[in-house]
mmCIF file of C-alpha atoms in Angstrom:
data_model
loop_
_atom_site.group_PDB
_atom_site.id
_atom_site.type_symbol
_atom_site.label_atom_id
_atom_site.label_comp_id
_atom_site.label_asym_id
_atom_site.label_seq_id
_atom_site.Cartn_x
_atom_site.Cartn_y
_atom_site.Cartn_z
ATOM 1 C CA UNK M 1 -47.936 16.269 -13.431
ATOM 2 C CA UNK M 2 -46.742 12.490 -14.037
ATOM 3 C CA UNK M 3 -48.600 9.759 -13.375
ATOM 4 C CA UNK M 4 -47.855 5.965 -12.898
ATOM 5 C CA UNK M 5 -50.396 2.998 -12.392
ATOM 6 C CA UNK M 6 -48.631 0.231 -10.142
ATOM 7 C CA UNK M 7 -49.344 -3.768 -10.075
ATOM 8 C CA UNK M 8 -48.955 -4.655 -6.177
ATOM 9 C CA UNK M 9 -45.684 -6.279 -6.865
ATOM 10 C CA UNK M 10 -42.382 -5.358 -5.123
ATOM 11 C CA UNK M 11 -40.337 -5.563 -7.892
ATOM 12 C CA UNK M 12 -41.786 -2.724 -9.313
ATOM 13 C CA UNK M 13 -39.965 -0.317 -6.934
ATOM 14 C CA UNK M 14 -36.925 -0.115 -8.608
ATOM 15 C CA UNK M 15 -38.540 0.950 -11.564
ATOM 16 C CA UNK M 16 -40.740 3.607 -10.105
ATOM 17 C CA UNK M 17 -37.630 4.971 -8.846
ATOM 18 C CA UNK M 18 -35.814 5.036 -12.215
ATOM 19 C CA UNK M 19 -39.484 6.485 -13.741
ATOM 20 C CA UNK M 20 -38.812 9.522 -10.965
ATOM 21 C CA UNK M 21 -35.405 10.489 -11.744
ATOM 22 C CA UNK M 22 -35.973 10.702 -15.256
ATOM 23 C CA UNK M 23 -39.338 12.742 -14.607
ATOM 24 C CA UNK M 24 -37.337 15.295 -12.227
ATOM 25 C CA UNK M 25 -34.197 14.998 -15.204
ATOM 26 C CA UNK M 26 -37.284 16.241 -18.070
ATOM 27 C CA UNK M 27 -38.312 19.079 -15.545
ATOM 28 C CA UNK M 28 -34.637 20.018 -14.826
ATOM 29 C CA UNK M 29 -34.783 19.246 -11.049
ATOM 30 C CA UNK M 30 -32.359 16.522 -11.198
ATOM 31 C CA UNK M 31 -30.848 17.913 -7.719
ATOM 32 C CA UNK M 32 -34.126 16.623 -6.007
ATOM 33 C CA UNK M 33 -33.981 13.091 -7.574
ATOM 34 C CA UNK M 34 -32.281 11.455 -4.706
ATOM 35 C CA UNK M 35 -34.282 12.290 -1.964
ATOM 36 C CA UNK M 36 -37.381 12.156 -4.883
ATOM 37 C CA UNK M 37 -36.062 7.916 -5.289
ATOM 38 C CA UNK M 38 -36.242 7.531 -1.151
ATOM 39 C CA UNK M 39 -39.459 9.438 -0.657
ATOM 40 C CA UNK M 40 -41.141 7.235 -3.188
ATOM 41 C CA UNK M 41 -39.444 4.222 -2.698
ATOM 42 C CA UNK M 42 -40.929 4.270 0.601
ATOM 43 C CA UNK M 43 -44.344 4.902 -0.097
ATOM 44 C CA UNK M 44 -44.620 2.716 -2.773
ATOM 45 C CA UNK M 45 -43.175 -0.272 -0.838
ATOM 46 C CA UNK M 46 -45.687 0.419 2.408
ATOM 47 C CA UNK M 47 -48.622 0.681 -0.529
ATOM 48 C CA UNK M 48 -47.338 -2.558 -2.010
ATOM 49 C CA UNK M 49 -46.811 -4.240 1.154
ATOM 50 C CA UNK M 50 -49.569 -2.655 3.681
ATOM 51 C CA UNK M 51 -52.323 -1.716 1.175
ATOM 52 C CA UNK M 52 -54.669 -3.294 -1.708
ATOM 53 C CA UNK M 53 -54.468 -2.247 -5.238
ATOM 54 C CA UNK M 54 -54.953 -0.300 -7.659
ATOM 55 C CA UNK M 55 -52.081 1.765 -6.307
ATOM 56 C CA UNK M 56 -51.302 4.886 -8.243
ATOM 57 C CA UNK M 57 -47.971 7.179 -8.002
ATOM 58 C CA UNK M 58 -47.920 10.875 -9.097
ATOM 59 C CA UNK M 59 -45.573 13.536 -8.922
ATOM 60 C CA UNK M 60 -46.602 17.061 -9.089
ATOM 61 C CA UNK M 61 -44.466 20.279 -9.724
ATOM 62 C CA UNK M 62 -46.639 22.998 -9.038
ATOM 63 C CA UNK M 63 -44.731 25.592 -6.638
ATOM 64 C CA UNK M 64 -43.049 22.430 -4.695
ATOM 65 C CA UNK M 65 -42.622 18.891 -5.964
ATOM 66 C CA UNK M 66 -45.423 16.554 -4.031
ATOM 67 C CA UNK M 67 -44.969 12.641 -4.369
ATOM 68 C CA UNK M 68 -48.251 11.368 -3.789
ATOM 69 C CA UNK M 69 -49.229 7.369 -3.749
ATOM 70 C CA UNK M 70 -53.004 6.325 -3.852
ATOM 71 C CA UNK M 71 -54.124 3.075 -2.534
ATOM 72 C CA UNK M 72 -57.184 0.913 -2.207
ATOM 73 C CA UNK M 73 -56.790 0.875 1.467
ATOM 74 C CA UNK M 74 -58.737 2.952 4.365
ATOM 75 C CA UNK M 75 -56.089 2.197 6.818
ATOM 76 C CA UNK M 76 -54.003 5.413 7.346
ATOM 77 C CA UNK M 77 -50.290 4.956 8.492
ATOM 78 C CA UNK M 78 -48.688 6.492 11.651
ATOM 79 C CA UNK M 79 -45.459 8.196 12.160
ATOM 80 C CA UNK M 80 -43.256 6.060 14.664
ATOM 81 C CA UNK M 81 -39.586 5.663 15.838
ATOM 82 C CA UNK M 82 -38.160 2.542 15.691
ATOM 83 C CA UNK M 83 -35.856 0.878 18.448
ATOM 84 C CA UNK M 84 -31.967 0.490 17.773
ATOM 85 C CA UNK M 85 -32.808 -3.578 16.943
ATOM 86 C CA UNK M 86 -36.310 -2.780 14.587
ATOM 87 C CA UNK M 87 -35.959 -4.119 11.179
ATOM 88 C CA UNK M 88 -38.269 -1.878 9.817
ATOM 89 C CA UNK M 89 -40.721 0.811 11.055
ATOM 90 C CA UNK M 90 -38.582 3.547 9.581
ATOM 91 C CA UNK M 91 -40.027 4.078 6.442
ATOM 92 C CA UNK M 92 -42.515 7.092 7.057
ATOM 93 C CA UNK M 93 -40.262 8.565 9.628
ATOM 94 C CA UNK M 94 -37.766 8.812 6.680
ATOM 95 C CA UNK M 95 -40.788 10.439 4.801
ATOM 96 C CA UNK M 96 -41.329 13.085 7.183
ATOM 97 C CA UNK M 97 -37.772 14.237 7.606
ATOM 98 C CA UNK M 98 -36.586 14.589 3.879
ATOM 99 C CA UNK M 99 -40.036 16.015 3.625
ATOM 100 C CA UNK M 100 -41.386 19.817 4.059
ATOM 101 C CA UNK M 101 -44.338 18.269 5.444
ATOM 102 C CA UNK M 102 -46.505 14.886 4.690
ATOM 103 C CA UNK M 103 -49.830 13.684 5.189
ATOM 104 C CA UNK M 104 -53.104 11.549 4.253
ATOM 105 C CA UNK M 105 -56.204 12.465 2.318
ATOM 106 C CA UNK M 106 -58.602 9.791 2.492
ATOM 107 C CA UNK M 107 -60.916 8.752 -0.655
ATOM 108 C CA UNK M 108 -64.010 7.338 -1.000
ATOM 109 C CA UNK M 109 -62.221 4.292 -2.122
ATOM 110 C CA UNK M 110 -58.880 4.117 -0.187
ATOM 111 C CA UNK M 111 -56.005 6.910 0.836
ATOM 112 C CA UNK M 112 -53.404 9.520 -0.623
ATOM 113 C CA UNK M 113 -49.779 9.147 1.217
ATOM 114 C CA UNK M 114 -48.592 12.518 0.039
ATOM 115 C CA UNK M 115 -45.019 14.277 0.893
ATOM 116 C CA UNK M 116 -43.972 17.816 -0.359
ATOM 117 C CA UNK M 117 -40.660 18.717 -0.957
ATOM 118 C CA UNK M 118 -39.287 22.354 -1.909
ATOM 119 C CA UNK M 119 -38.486 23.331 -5.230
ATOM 120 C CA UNK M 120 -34.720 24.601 -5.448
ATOM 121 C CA UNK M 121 -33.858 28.337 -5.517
ATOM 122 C CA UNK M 122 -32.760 29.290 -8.710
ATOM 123 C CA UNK M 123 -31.070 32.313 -9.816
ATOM 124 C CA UNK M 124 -32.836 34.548 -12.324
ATOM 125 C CA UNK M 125 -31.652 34.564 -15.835
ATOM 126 C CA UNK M 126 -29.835 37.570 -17.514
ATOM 127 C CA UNK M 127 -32.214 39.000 -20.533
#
C-alpha cells in the first residue's frame, strides 16, 4: 500500500500522477500506469474541486490494484453522461469504464471514491 496526503490545490495533480506511475514502476505493473494516471487524475481533481480537505490518495495492490481518494466531504458523487456540448461531467463516467467496478464508502468524517482495476495475467516462471 502507498499513501499520499494532498493540499486542496490543483496543481498538485500532475504530481500525484507522476507519484502513481512510479509506485506501479516499484511494483512492476508499469502496464497499468496509464489508465492508473486517468483514474486518479480524476478523482483527485473532483476531491480538489468538489470536496474539503484533508484529502488523502492510496493505492493498494492486494489481488487487484484499488485507487482510493478520501475526502472531508459527505457529499457522494453520481455517475452521469454528459451531452455532446458539456465541458465537463465526464470525469466519473471515465472512472467507471477503465474501472472493474467503483464505488463510495462513507466515513464518519467525509467519503472514500474508490476504483478497482485488475491486476495483469502473468505467466508463471520456469524453476
Amino acid at each position: 500500500m502507498a499513501t499520499w496526503d494532498l493540499p486542496s490545490d490543483p496543481s498538485v495533480v500532475g504530481a500525484v500522477r507522476s507519484w502513481a506511475t512510479e509506485q506501479l514502476a516499484a511494483w512492476g505493473l508499469e502496464e497499468l500506469s496509464f489508465t492508473t494516471e486517468l483514474v486518479v487524475s480524476e478523482l483527485v481533481t473532483n476531491a480538489i474541486r468538489y470536496a474539503s480537505a484533508p484529502i488523502q490518495v492510496r493505492l493498494i495492490q492486494n489481488g487487484s490494484l484499488i485507487c482510493e481518494v478520501s475526502d472531508a466531504s459527505n457529499t457522494a458523487p453520481h455517475l452521469r453522461r454528459a451531452r455532446t456540448f458539456d465541458e465537463g461531467g465526464r470525469g466519473l463516467f471515465l472512472v467507471a469504464q477503465l474501472s472493474r467496478r467503483w464505488g463510495t464508502r462513507h466515513r464518519n468524517n467525509g467519503k472514500t471514491i474508490w476504483a478497482e482495476q485488475p491486476l495483469p495475467d502473468r505467466e508463471p516462471v520456469p524453476v
